[in-house]
Amino acid sequence: MNVAVLAGDSLHWLLAGNFNGILEFDLEKQRLASIRLPDEVSCWKLMRAEGGGLGFLGMSGSNCNIQLWKRKANCDGVASWVLGRTIDLENILPLKPEEKGAIAILALAEDNNVLLLWTIIGLFVVDLESLKFKKLFETMIVSHYYPFESVYTAETDIGGGHDGADLLHKT
């Protein structure tokens, strides 16, 4: 599933195929553009960077490093990718040497700043701020997951004065 990310006045989608990049649609100017991604990083997840700009998560090296990148403009207005932070999963997850080769980013829950990772020994949630993790369950199957962060509940009172749905979310 390719989810759009709103950053600034533009919507962004990862492009599939031979071009390593992002499709950008500027809502204000009604214009399409493509943005090239760094070649040395793989397994992309688009996200809003600090300050509301465009960013992404990527994996590098032996798939044990997660990198947080952001798009930054110089004084002439030319934008380029800047590496913001690198997270070494070897220091966070309890993986034995033979288990470290297969790690995949499955989902990003931006509002809660957590990442869902698949490893050969199971699914983990990693908090990107505290770097604490929780093992969800063991599985050898890589699947698609969507991180629901909030849910609207339907109105249950009939004529009781409650006039709409409630937003429930993790805080």
Tab-separated table of N, CA and C in Angstrom:
chain	number	residue	atom	x	y	z
A	1	MET	N	0.847	-1.169	0.000
A	1	MET	CA	0.000	0.000	0.000
A	1	MET	C	0.895	1.235	0.000
A	2	ASN	N	0.662	2.149	-0.907
A	2	ASN	CA	1.441	3.363	-1.023
A	2	ASN	C	0.621	4.527	-0.470
A	3	VAL	N	0.967	4.980	0.719
A	3	VAL	CA	0.215	6.011	1.414
A	3	VAL	C	0.800	7.378	1.076
A	4	ALA	N	-0.076	8.353	0.849
A	4	ALA	CA	0.364	9.715	0.585
A	4	ALA	C	0.727	10.400	1.897
A	5	VAL	N	1.736	11.262	1.831
A	5	VAL	CA	2.159	12.048	2.986
A	5	VAL	C	2.011	13.517	2.620
A	6	LEU	N	1.317	14.269	3.471
A	6	LEU	CA	1.169	15.707	3.286
A	6	LEU	C	2.290	16.402	4.047
A	7	ALA	N	3.154	17.094	3.327
A	7	ALA	CA	4.240	17.866	3.929
A	7	ALA	C	4.238	19.232	3.260
A	8	GLY	N	4.071	20.269	4.060
A	8	GLY	CA	3.937	21.607	3.494
A	8	GLY	C	2.648	21.693	2.698
A	9	ASP	N	2.729	22.223	1.476
A	9	ASP	CA	1.558	22.344	0.600
A	9	ASP	C	1.494	21.239	-0.439
A	10	SER	N	2.220	20.137	-0.221
A	10	SER	CA	2.302	19.094	-1.242
A	10	SER	C	1.987	17.713	-0.678
A	11	LEU	N	1.413	16.875	-1.557
A	11	LEU	CA	1.224	15.458	-1.276
A	11	LEU	C	2.374	14.700	-1.925
A	12	HIS	N	2.834	13.637	-1.250
A	12	HIS	CA	3.987	12.876	-1.732
A	12	HIS	C	3.678	11.387	-1.708
A	13	TRP	N	4.122	10.667	-2.763
A	13	TRP	CA	3.996	9.217	-2.862
A	13	TRP	C	5.333	8.648	-3.296
A	14	LEU	N	5.667	7.464	-2.783
A	14	LEU	CA	6.837	6.765	-3.288
A	14	LEU	C	6.539	6.228	-4.678
A	15	LEU	N	7.492	6.328	-5.566
A	15	LEU	CA	7.345	5.772	-6.910
A	15	LEU	C	7.882	4.354	-6.924
A	16	ALA	N	7.214	3.480	-7.624
A	16	ALA	CA	7.645	2.089	-7.756
A	16	ALA	C	8.291	1.903	-9.124
A	17	GLY	N	9.148	0.918	-9.227
A	17	GLY	CA	9.773	0.623	-10.515
A	17	GLY	C	11.249	0.958	-10.508
A	18	ASN	N	11.757	1.360	-11.669
A	18	ASN	CA	13.186	1.602	-11.831
A	18	ASN	C	13.647	2.947	-11.295
A	19	PHE	N	12.731	3.898	-11.104
A	19	PHE	CA	13.110	5.228	-10.620
A	19	PHE	C	13.044	5.249	-9.102
A	20	ASN	N	14.142	5.564	-8.461
A	20	ASN	CA	14.239	5.613	-7.010
A	20	ASN	C	13.842	7.017	-6.551
A	21	GLY	N	12.523	7.243	-6.387
A	21	GLY	CA	12.116	8.596	-6.071
A	21	GLY	C	10.705	8.731	-5.526
A	22	ILE	N	10.275	9.990	-5.465
A	22	ILE	CA	8.997	10.381	-4.882
A	22	ILE	C	8.248	11.232	-5.901
A	23	LEU	N	6.954	11.009	-6.005
A	23	LEU	CA	6.086	11.860	-6.809
A	23	LEU	C	5.506	12.919	-5.883
A	24	GLU	N	5.657	14.184	-6.277
A	24	GLU	CA	5.169	15.302	-5.466
A	24	GLU	C	4.083	16.052	-6.238
A	25	PHE	N	2.937	16.280	-5.583
A	25	PHE	CA	1.888	17.102	-6.173
A	25	PHE	C	1.697	18.323	-5.296
A	26	ASP	N	2.055	19.495	-5.830
A	26	ASP	CA	1.914	20.758	-5.116
A	26	ASP	C	0.455	21.191	-5.214
A	27	LEU	N	-0.244	21.203	-4.089
A	27	LEU	CA	-1.668	21.520	-4.073
A	27	LEU	C	-1.940	22.980	-4.407
A	28	GLU	N	-1.043	23.865	-4.037
A	28	GLU	CA	-1.229	25.292	-4.289
A	28	GLU	C	-0.983	25.645	-5.753
A	29	LYS	N	0.126	25.156	-6.309
A	29	LYS	CA	0.499	25.473	-7.695
A	29	LYS	C	-0.098	24.502	-8.703
A	30	GLN	N	-0.724	23.395	-8.216
A	30	GLN	CA	-1.307	22.366	-9.091
A	30	GLN	C	-0.261	21.844	-10.078
A	31	ARG	N	0.905	21.426	-9.518
A	31	ARG	CA	2.017	20.999	-10.353
A	31	ARG	C	2.597	19.683	-9.830
A	32	LEU	N	2.970	18.784	-10.756
A	32	LEU	CA	3.625	17.520	-10.424
A	32	LEU	C	5.133	17.645	-10.593
A	33	ALA	N	5.862	16.949	-9.726
A	33	ALA	CA	7.318	16.903	-9.843
A	33	ALA	C	7.792	15.571	-9.285
A	34	SER	N	9.008	15.193	-9.643
A	34	SER	CA	9.605	13.991	-9.059
A	34	SER	C	10.832	14.417	-8.267
A	35	ILE	N	11.060	13.700	-7.170
A	35	ILE	CA	12.199	13.970	-6.293
A	35	ILE	C	13.014	12.690	-6.196
A	36	ARG	N	14.287	12.774	-6.519
A	36	ARG	CA	15.165	11.606	-6.449
A	36	ARG	C	15.530	11.337	-4.993
A	37	LEU	N	15.647	10.040	-4.649
A	37	LEU	CA	16.062	9.623	-3.312
A	37	LEU	C	17.527	9.212	-3.336
A	38	PRO	N	18.205	9.291	-2.205
A	38	PRO	CA	19.616	8.847	-2.162
A	38	PRO	C	19.731	7.373	-2.535
A	39	ASP	N	20.732	7.028	-3.334
A	39	ASP	CA	20.905	5.658	-3.817
A	39	ASP	C	21.353	4.676	-2.738
A	40	GLU	N	22.008	5.175	-1.701
A	40	GLU	CA	22.592	4.274	-0.710
A	40	GLU	C	21.609	3.774	0.346
A	41	VAL	N	20.361	4.196	0.281
A	41	VAL	CA	19.371	3.815	1.282
A	41	VAL	C	18.241	3.054	0.607
A	42	SER	N	17.686	2.046	1.311
A	42	SER	CA	16.566	1.287	0.772
A	42	SER	C	15.487	1.125	1.827
A	43	CYS	N	14.383	0.501	1.451
A	43	CYS	CA	13.257	0.220	2.340
A	43	CYS	C	12.660	1.514	2.875
A	44	TRP	N	12.081	2.293	2.009
A	44	TRP	CA	11.610	3.636	2.318
A	44	TRP	C	10.248	3.660	3.002
A	45	LYS	N	10.058	4.606	3.898
A	45	LYS	CA	8.753	4.984	4.455
A	45	LYS	C	8.737	6.496	4.518
A	46	LEU	N	7.834	7.109	3.763
A	46	LEU	CA	7.723	8.563	3.793
A	46	LEU	C	7.107	9.022	5.101
A	47	MET	N	7.476	10.238	5.519
A	47	MET	CA	6.945	10.800	6.746
A	47	MET	C	7.134	12.315	6.727
A	48	ARG	N	6.465	12.992	7.647
A	48	ARG	CA	6.719	14.413	7.850
A	48	ARG	C	7.939	14.536	8.759
A	49	ALA	N	8.868	15.388	8.364
A	49	ALA	CA	10.060	15.615	9.175
A	49	ALA	C	9.754	16.679	10.225
A	50	GLU	N	10.685	16.872	11.143
A	50	GLU	CA	10.531	17.935	12.128
A	50	GLU	C	10.349	19.257	11.409
A	51	GLY	N	9.427	20.062	11.866
A	51	GLY	CA	9.150	21.336	11.226
A	51	GLY	C	8.139	21.246	10.100
A	52	GLY	N	7.624	20.042	9.821
A	52	GLY	CA	6.568	19.886	8.831
A	52	GLY	C	7.026	19.603	7.421
A	53	GLY	N	8.327	19.562	7.167
A	53	GLY	CA	8.825	19.276	5.831
A	53	GLY	C	8.764	17.794	5.506
A	54	LEU	N	9.253	17.437	4.323
A	54	LEU	CA	9.240	16.059	3.867
A	54	LEU	C	10.435	15.303	4.441
A	55	GLY	N	10.161	14.075	4.879
A	55	GLY	CA	11.227	13.217	5.382
A	55	GLY	C	10.946	11.775	5.018
A	56	PHE	N	11.893	10.897	5.297
A	56	PHE	CA	11.659	9.476	5.098
A	56	PHE	C	12.550	8.675	6.036
A	57	LEU	N	12.132	7.447	6.256
A	57	LEU	CA	12.930	6.470	6.990
A	57	LEU	C	13.520	5.520	5.973
A	58	GLY	N	14.741	5.146	6.159
A	58	GLY	CA	15.369	4.186	5.271
A	58	GLY	C	16.283	3.275	6.046
A	59	MET	N	16.644	2.169	5.440
A	59	MET	CA	17.582	1.234	6.057
A	59	MET	C	18.863	1.251	5.251
A	60	SER	N	19.977	1.118	5.956
A	60	SER	CA	21.264	1.127	5.266
A	60	SER	C	22.179	0.091	5.889
A	61	GLY	N	23.321	-0.056	5.283
A	61	GLY	CA	24.305	-1.002	5.797
A	61	GLY	C	23.794	-2.417	5.724
A	62	SER	N	23.964	-3.151	6.792
A	62	SER	CA	23.541	-4.554	6.837
A	62	SER	C	22.113	-4.675	7.336
A	63	ASN	N	21.254	-3.714	7.033
A	63	ASN	CA	19.858	-3.673	7.470
A	63	ASN	C	19.728	-3.567	8.979
A	64	CYS	N	20.750	-3.095	9.659
A	64	CYS	CA	20.669	-2.912	11.102
A	64	CYS	C	20.672	-1.441	11.475
A	65	ASN	N	20.691	-0.565	10.485
A	65	ASN	CA	20.647	0.868	10.745
A	65	ASN	C	19.407	1.480	10.100
A	66	ILE	N	18.632	2.205	10.898
A	66	ILE	CA	17.512	2.979	10.370
A	66	ILE	C	17.962	4.427	10.313
A	67	GLN	N	17.772	5.056	9.173
A	67	GLN	CA	18.173	6.446	9.000
A	67	GLN	C	16.945	7.317	8.809
A	68	LEU	N	16.916	8.450	9.493
A	68	LEU	CA	15.857	9.439	9.337
A	68	LEU	C	16.435	10.585	8.516
A	69	TRP	N	15.868	10.794	7.332
A	69	TRP	CA	16.318	11.829	6.406
A	69	TRP	C	15.271	12.927	6.317
A	70	LYS	N	15.712	14.138	5.989
A	70	LYS	CA	14.766	15.235	5.747
A	70	LYS	C	15.243	16.069	4.565
A	71	ARG	N	14.276	16.699	3.929
A	71	ARG	CA	14.540	17.546	2.765
A	71	ARG	C	14.774	18.954	3.274
A	72	LYS	N	15.900	19.545	2.888
A	72	LYS	CA	16.252	20.870	3.381
A	72	LYS	C	16.694	21.741	2.219
A	73	ALA	N	16.212	22.988	2.213
A	73	ALA	CA	16.580	23.936	1.154
A	73	ALA	C	17.750	24.798	1.617
A	74	ASN	N	18.662	25.085	0.688
A	74	ASN	CA	19.775	25.979	1.021
A	74	ASN	C	19.346	27.434	0.818
A	75	CYS	N	20.273	28.367	0.945
A	75	CYS	CA	19.941	29.794	0.847
A	75	CYS	C	19.446	30.196	-0.550
A	76	ASP	N	19.767	29.384	-1.576
A	76	ASP	CA	19.295	29.658	-2.934
A	76	ASP	C	17.968	28.968	-3.236
A	77	GLY	N	17.423	28.247	-2.251
A	77	GLY	CA	16.153	27.555	-2.443
A	77	GLY	C	16.267	26.183	-3.066
A	78	VAL	N	17.493	25.678	-3.265
A	78	VAL	CA	17.712	24.350	-3.837
A	78	VAL	C	17.622	23.326	-2.711
A	79	ALA	N	16.707	22.369	-2.861
A	79	ALA	CA	16.489	21.378	-1.809
A	79	ALA	C	17.321	20.132	-2.048
A	80	SER	N	17.796	19.534	-0.959
A	80	SER	CA	18.527	18.273	-1.026
A	80	SER	C	18.216	17.469	0.235
A	81	TRP	N	18.596	16.182	0.216
A	81	TRP	CA	18.371	15.311	1.358
A	81	TRP	C	19.502	15.457	2.356
A	82	VAL	N	19.135	15.549	3.638
A	82	VAL	CA	20.098	15.667	4.728
A	82	VAL	C	19.804	14.558	5.735
A	83	LEU	N	20.834	13.816	6.120
A	83	LEU	CA	20.664	12.767	7.121
A	83	LEU	C	20.493	13.419	8.487
A	84	GLY	N	19.356	13.117	9.125
A	84	GLY	CA	19.078	13.707	10.419
A	84	GLY	C	19.586	12.859	11.569
A	85	ARG	N	19.325	11.555	11.521
A	85	ARG	CA	19.644	10.695	12.656
A	85	ARG	C	19.769	9.243	12.182
A	86	THR	N	20.644	8.480	12.815
A	86	THR	CA	20.784	7.061	12.532
A	86	THR	C	20.527	6.280	13.813
A	87	ILE	N	19.697	5.246	13.707
A	87	ILE	CA	19.375	4.384	14.846
A	87	ILE	C	19.977	3.011	14.568
A	88	ASP	N	20.848	2.563	15.449
A	88	ASP	CA	21.501	1.267	15.301
A	88	ASP	C	20.643	0.209	15.984
A	89	LEU	N	19.962	-0.614	15.197
A	89	LEU	CA	19.056	-1.628	15.745
A	89	LEU	C	19.792	-2.715	16.522
A	90	GLU	N	21.070	-2.930	16.228
A	90	GLU	CA	21.839	-3.928	16.970
A	90	GLU	C	21.913	-3.589	18.454
A	91	ASN	N	21.875	-2.295	18.774
A	91	ASN	CA	21.947	-1.865	20.171
A	91	ASN	C	20.582	-1.803	20.839
A	92	ILE	N	19.510	-1.992	20.070
A	92	ILE	CA	18.156	-1.860	20.629
A	92	ILE	C	17.442	-3.200	20.720
A	93	LEU	N	17.419	-3.945	19.627
A	93	LEU	CA	16.671	-5.199	19.581
A	93	LEU	C	17.504	-6.370	20.096
A	94	PRO	N	16.861	-7.333	20.768
A	94	PRO	CA	17.581	-8.490	21.323
A	94	PRO	C	17.787	-9.587	20.280
A	95	LEU	N	18.593	-9.295	19.274
A	95	LEU	CA	18.802	-10.238	18.182
A	95	LEU	C	20.173	-10.895	18.301
A	96	LYS	N	20.197	-12.207	18.091
A	96	LYS	CA	21.454	-12.942	18.038
A	96	LYS	C	22.111	-12.657	16.688
A	97	PRO	N	23.416	-12.873	16.555
A	97	PRO	CA	24.105	-12.566	15.291
A	97	PRO	C	23.443	-13.192	14.060
A	98	GLU	N	22.966	-14.432	14.168
A	98	GLU	CA	22.345	-15.092	13.010
A	98	GLU	C	20.955	-14.542	12.693
A	99	GLU	N	20.376	-13.721	13.561
A	99	GLU	CA	19.032	-13.171	13.368
A	99	GLU	C	19.051	-11.740	12.824
A	100	LYS	N	20.210	-11.147	12.680
A	100	LYS	CA	20.318	-9.727	12.351
A	100	LYS	C	20.189	-9.399	10.876
A	101	GLY	N	20.305	-10.375	9.987
A	101	GLY	CA	20.316	-10.091	8.564
A	101	GLY	C	18.978	-9.709	7.970
A	102	ALA	N	17.891	-10.192	8.526
A	102	ALA	CA	16.575	-9.967	7.925
A	102	ALA	C	15.728	-9.065	8.818
A	103	ILE	N	15.709	-7.771	8.483
A	103	ILE	CA	14.884	-6.799	9.194
A	103	ILE	C	14.185	-5.961	8.134
A	104	ALA	N	12.878	-5.734	8.319
A	104	ALA	CA	12.120	-4.923	7.363
A	104	ALA	C	11.234	-3.932	8.112
A	105	ILE	N	11.167	-2.711	7.587
A	105	ILE	CA	10.242	-1.708	8.119
A	105	ILE	C	8.881	-2.006	7.502
A	106	LEU	N	7.890	-2.329	8.336
A	106	LEU	CA	6.555	-2.652	7.833
A	106	LEU	C	5.612	-1.468	7.883
A	107	ALA	N	5.713	-0.646	8.929
A	107	ALA	CA	4.784	0.477	9.066
A	107	ALA	C	5.381	1.528	9.989
A	108	LEU	N	4.877	2.741	9.818
A	108	LEU	CA	5.242	3.873	10.658
A	108	LEU	C	3.958	4.491	11.175
A	109	ALA	N	3.844	4.624	12.489
A	109	ALA	CA	2.710	5.314	13.107
A	109	ALA	C	3.215	6.694	13.517
A	110	GLU	N	3.033	7.664	12.614
A	110	GLU	CA	3.622	8.995	12.804
A	110	GLU	C	3.125	9.720	14.041
A	111	ASP	N	1.825	9.651	14.308
A	111	ASP	CA	1.284	10.400	15.439
A	111	ASP	C	1.865	9.934	16.766
A	112	ASN	N	2.182	8.659	16.870
A	112	ASN	CA	2.762	8.104	18.091
A	112	ASN	C	4.268	7.904	17.985
A	113	ASN	N	4.835	8.195	16.818
A	113	ASN	CA	6.271	8.132	16.577
A	113	ASN	C	6.853	6.748	16.865
A	114	VAL	N	6.137	5.715	16.374
A	114	VAL	CA	6.607	4.348	16.543
A	114	VAL	C	6.716	3.657	15.186
A	115	LEU	N	7.579	2.669	15.152
A	115	LEU	CA	7.888	1.935	13.939
A	115	LEU	C	7.582	0.466	14.170
A	116	LEU	N	6.968	-0.182	13.184
A	116	LEU	CA	6.710	-1.614	13.250
A	116	LEU	C	7.764	-2.305	12.386
A	117	LEU	N	8.546	-3.192	13.014
A	117	LEU	CA	9.634	-3.889	12.333
A	117	LEU	C	9.383	-5.387	12.322
A	118	TRP	N	9.678	-6.029	11.185
A	118	TRP	CA	9.666	-7.482	11.101
A	118	TRP	C	11.103	-7.957	11.180
A	119	THR	N	11.318	-8.968	11.994
A	119	THR	CA	12.613	-9.641	12.050
A	119	THR	C	12.346	-11.133	11.921
A	120	ILE	N	13.379	-11.892	11.796
A	120	ILE	CA	13.234	-13.339	11.645
A	120	ILE	C	12.643	-13.987	12.904
A	121	ILE	N	12.716	-13.291	14.044
A	121	ILE	CA	12.167	-13.853	15.295
A	121	ILE	C	10.831	-13.225	15.692
A	122	GLY	N	10.291	-12.297	14.892
A	122	GLY	CA	8.970	-11.752	15.204
A	122	GLY	C	8.821	-10.280	14.882
A	123	LEU	N	7.647	-9.752	15.284
A	123	LEU	CA	7.321	-8.343	15.069
A	123	LEU	C	7.642	-7.532	16.312
A	124	PHE	N	8.243	-6.355	16.075
A	124	PHE	CA	8.597	-5.446	17.151
A	124	PHE	C	8.018	-4.070	16.875
A	125	VAL	N	7.668	-3.357	17.944
A	125	VAL	CA	7.344	-1.934	17.872
A	125	VAL	C	8.503	-1.198	18.526
A	126	VAL	N	9.041	-0.183	17.834
A	126	VAL	CA	10.151	0.605	18.372
A	126	VAL	C	9.710	2.056	18.442
A	127	ASP	N	9.822	2.659	19.626
A	127	ASP	CA	9.532	4.079	19.821
A	127	ASP	C	10.741	4.856	19.314
A	128	LEU	N	10.538	5.755	18.352
A	128	LEU	CA	11.645	6.468	17.724
A	128	LEU	C	12.249	7.542	18.627
A	129	GLU	N	11.537	7.968	19.662
A	129	GLU	CA	12.091	8.963	20.585
A	129	GLU	C	12.876	8.299	21.709
A	130	SER	N	12.241	7.389	22.433
A	130	SER	CA	12.891	6.749	23.583
A	130	SER	C	13.776	5.575	23.179
A	131	LEU	N	13.570	5.031	21.975
A	131	LEU	CA	14.252	3.845	21.457
A	131	LEU	C	13.942	2.584	22.261
A	132	LYS	N	12.838	2.605	22.992
A	132	LYS	CA	12.379	1.409	23.679
A	132	LYS	C	11.611	0.552	22.682
A	133	PHE	N	11.616	-0.764	22.902
A	133	PHE	CA	10.943	-1.673	21.990
A	133	PHE	C	10.024	-2.600	22.766
A	134	LYS	N	9.098	-3.206	22.014
A	134	LYS	CA	8.220	-4.228	22.569
A	134	LYS	C	8.036	-5.279	21.485
A	135	LYS	N	8.239	-6.536	21.858
A	135	LYS	CA	7.998	-7.630	20.916
A	135	LYS	C	6.508	-7.935	20.935
A	136	LEU	N	5.856	-7.864	19.761
A	136	LEU	CA	4.423	-8.100	19.680
A	136	LEU	C	4.102	-9.580	19.637
A	137	PHE	N	4.689	-10.297	18.689
A	137	PHE	CA	4.507	-11.739	18.605
A	137	PHE	C	5.535	-12.330	17.651
A	138	GLU	N	5.681	-13.641	17.721
A	138	GLU	CA	6.621	-14.343	16.847
A	138	GLU	C	5.934	-14.724	15.544
A	139	THR	N	6.617	-14.507	14.438
A	139	THR	CA	6.109	-14.897	13.134
A	139	THR	C	7.269	-14.972	12.154
A	140	MET	N	7.169	-15.867	11.221
A	140	MET	CA	8.147	-15.966	10.139
A	140	MET	C	7.574	-15.356	8.856
A	141	ILE	N	6.319	-14.924	8.917
A	141	ILE	CA	5.618	-14.429	7.737
A	141	ILE	C	5.655	-12.903	7.706
A	142	VAL	N	6.134	-12.360	6.588
A	142	VAL	CA	6.090	-10.922	6.389
A	142	VAL	C	4.749	-10.614	5.753
A	143	SER	N	4.010	-9.686	6.325
A	143	SER	CA	2.687	-9.360	5.819
A	143	SER	C	2.524	-7.846	5.786
A	144	HIS	N	1.345	-7.382	5.361
A	144	HIS	CA	1.047	-5.951	5.340
A	144	HIS	C	0.314	-5.573	6.610
A	145	TYR	N	0.734	-4.478	7.215
A	145	TYR	CA	0.122	-3.985	8.438
A	145	TYR	C	-0.178	-2.510	8.265
A	146	TYR	N	-1.271	-2.070	8.859
A	146	TYR	CA	-1.605	-0.649	8.832
A	146	TYR	C	-1.768	-0.186	10.271
A	147	PRO	N	-0.969	0.777	10.704
A	147	PRO	CA	-1.012	1.207	12.103
A	147	PRO	C	-2.168	2.186	12.370
A	148	PHE	N	-3.300	1.672	12.832
A	148	PHE	CA	-4.406	2.551	13.184
A	148	PHE	C	-4.036	3.323	14.432
A	149	GLU	N	-4.119	4.648	14.367
A	149	GLU	CA	-3.744	5.464	15.514
A	149	GLU	C	-4.933	6.123	16.182
A	150	SER	N	-6.056	6.184	15.494
A	150	SER	CA	-7.250	6.751	16.097
A	150	SER	C	-8.467	6.154	15.408
A	151	VAL	N	-9.567	6.143	16.150
A	151	VAL	CA	-10.796	5.539	15.657
A	151	VAL	C	-11.959	6.427	16.071
A	152	TYR	N	-12.904	6.634	15.174
A	152	TYR	CA	-14.135	7.343	15.518
A	152	TYR	C	-15.180	6.330	15.961
A	153	THR	N	-15.834	6.623	17.071
A	153	THR	CA	-16.919	5.760	17.527
A	153	THR	C	-18.236	6.376	17.099
A	154	ALA	N	-19.175	5.532	16.726
A	154	ALA	CA	-20.486	6.012	16.311
A	154	ALA	C	-21.259	6.500	17.529
A	155	GLU	N	-22.166	7.440	17.307
A	155	GLU	CA	-23.020	7.932	18.386
A	155	GLU	C	-23.923	6.791	18.838
A	156	THR	N	-23.974	6.586	20.155
A	156	THR	CA	-24.777	5.487	20.674
A	156	THR	C	-26.049	5.957	21.361
A	157	ASP	N	-26.109	7.201	21.790
A	157	ASP	CA	-27.317	7.713	22.438
A	157	ASP	C	-28.342	8.124	21.396
A	158	ILE	N	-29.595	7.799	21.654
A	158	ILE	CA	-30.682	8.243	20.776
A	158	ILE	C	-31.458	9.290	21.544
A	159	GLY	N	-31.313	10.524	21.105
A	159	GLY	CA	-32.026	11.616	21.761
A	159	GLY	C	-31.481	11.958	23.135
A	160	GLY	N	-30.273	11.502	23.439
A	160	GLY	CA	-29.719	11.732	24.761
A	160	GLY	C	-28.826	12.951	24.854
A	161	GLY	N	-28.754	13.753	23.837
A	161	GLY	CA	-27.976	14.970	23.903
A	161	GLY	C	-26.569	14.863	23.334
A	162	HIS	N	-26.106	13.703	23.087
A	162	HIS	CA	-24.785	13.546	22.466
A	162	HIS	C	-24.957	13.681	20.972
A	163	ASP	N	-24.271	14.630	20.365
A	163	ASP	CA	-24.600	14.968	18.967
A	163	ASP	C	-23.515	14.623	17.958
A	164	GLY	N	-22.715	13.604	18.199
A	164	GLY	CA	-21.740	13.259	17.175
A	164	GLY	C	-20.810	12.151	17.611
A	165	ALA	N	-19.916	11.840	16.699
A	165	ALA	CA	-18.940	10.778	16.951
A	165	ALA	C	-17.829	11.288	17.843
A	166	ASP	N	-17.203	10.375	18.580
A	166	ASP	CA	-16.079	10.711	19.418
A	166	ASP	C	-14.799	10.189	18.765
A	167	LEU	N	-13.726	10.966	18.890
A	167	LEU	CA	-12.430	10.538	18.403
A	167	LEU	C	-11.672	9.910	19.547
A	168	LEU	N	-11.288	8.642	19.361
A	168	LEU	CA	-10.498	7.936	20.355
A	168	LEU	C	-9.101	7.751	19.794
A	169	HIS	N	-8.080	8.044	20.579
A	169	HIS	CA	-6.714	7.817	20.114
A	169	HIS	C	-5.806	7.579	21.301
A	170	LYS	N	-4.668	6.983	20.991
A	170	LYS	CA	-3.663	6.717	22.032
A	170	LYS	C	-2.939	8.004	22.344
A	171	THR	N	-2.785	8.298	23.616
A	171	THR	CA	-2.036	9.495	23.997
A	171	THR	C	-0.806	9.140	24.769
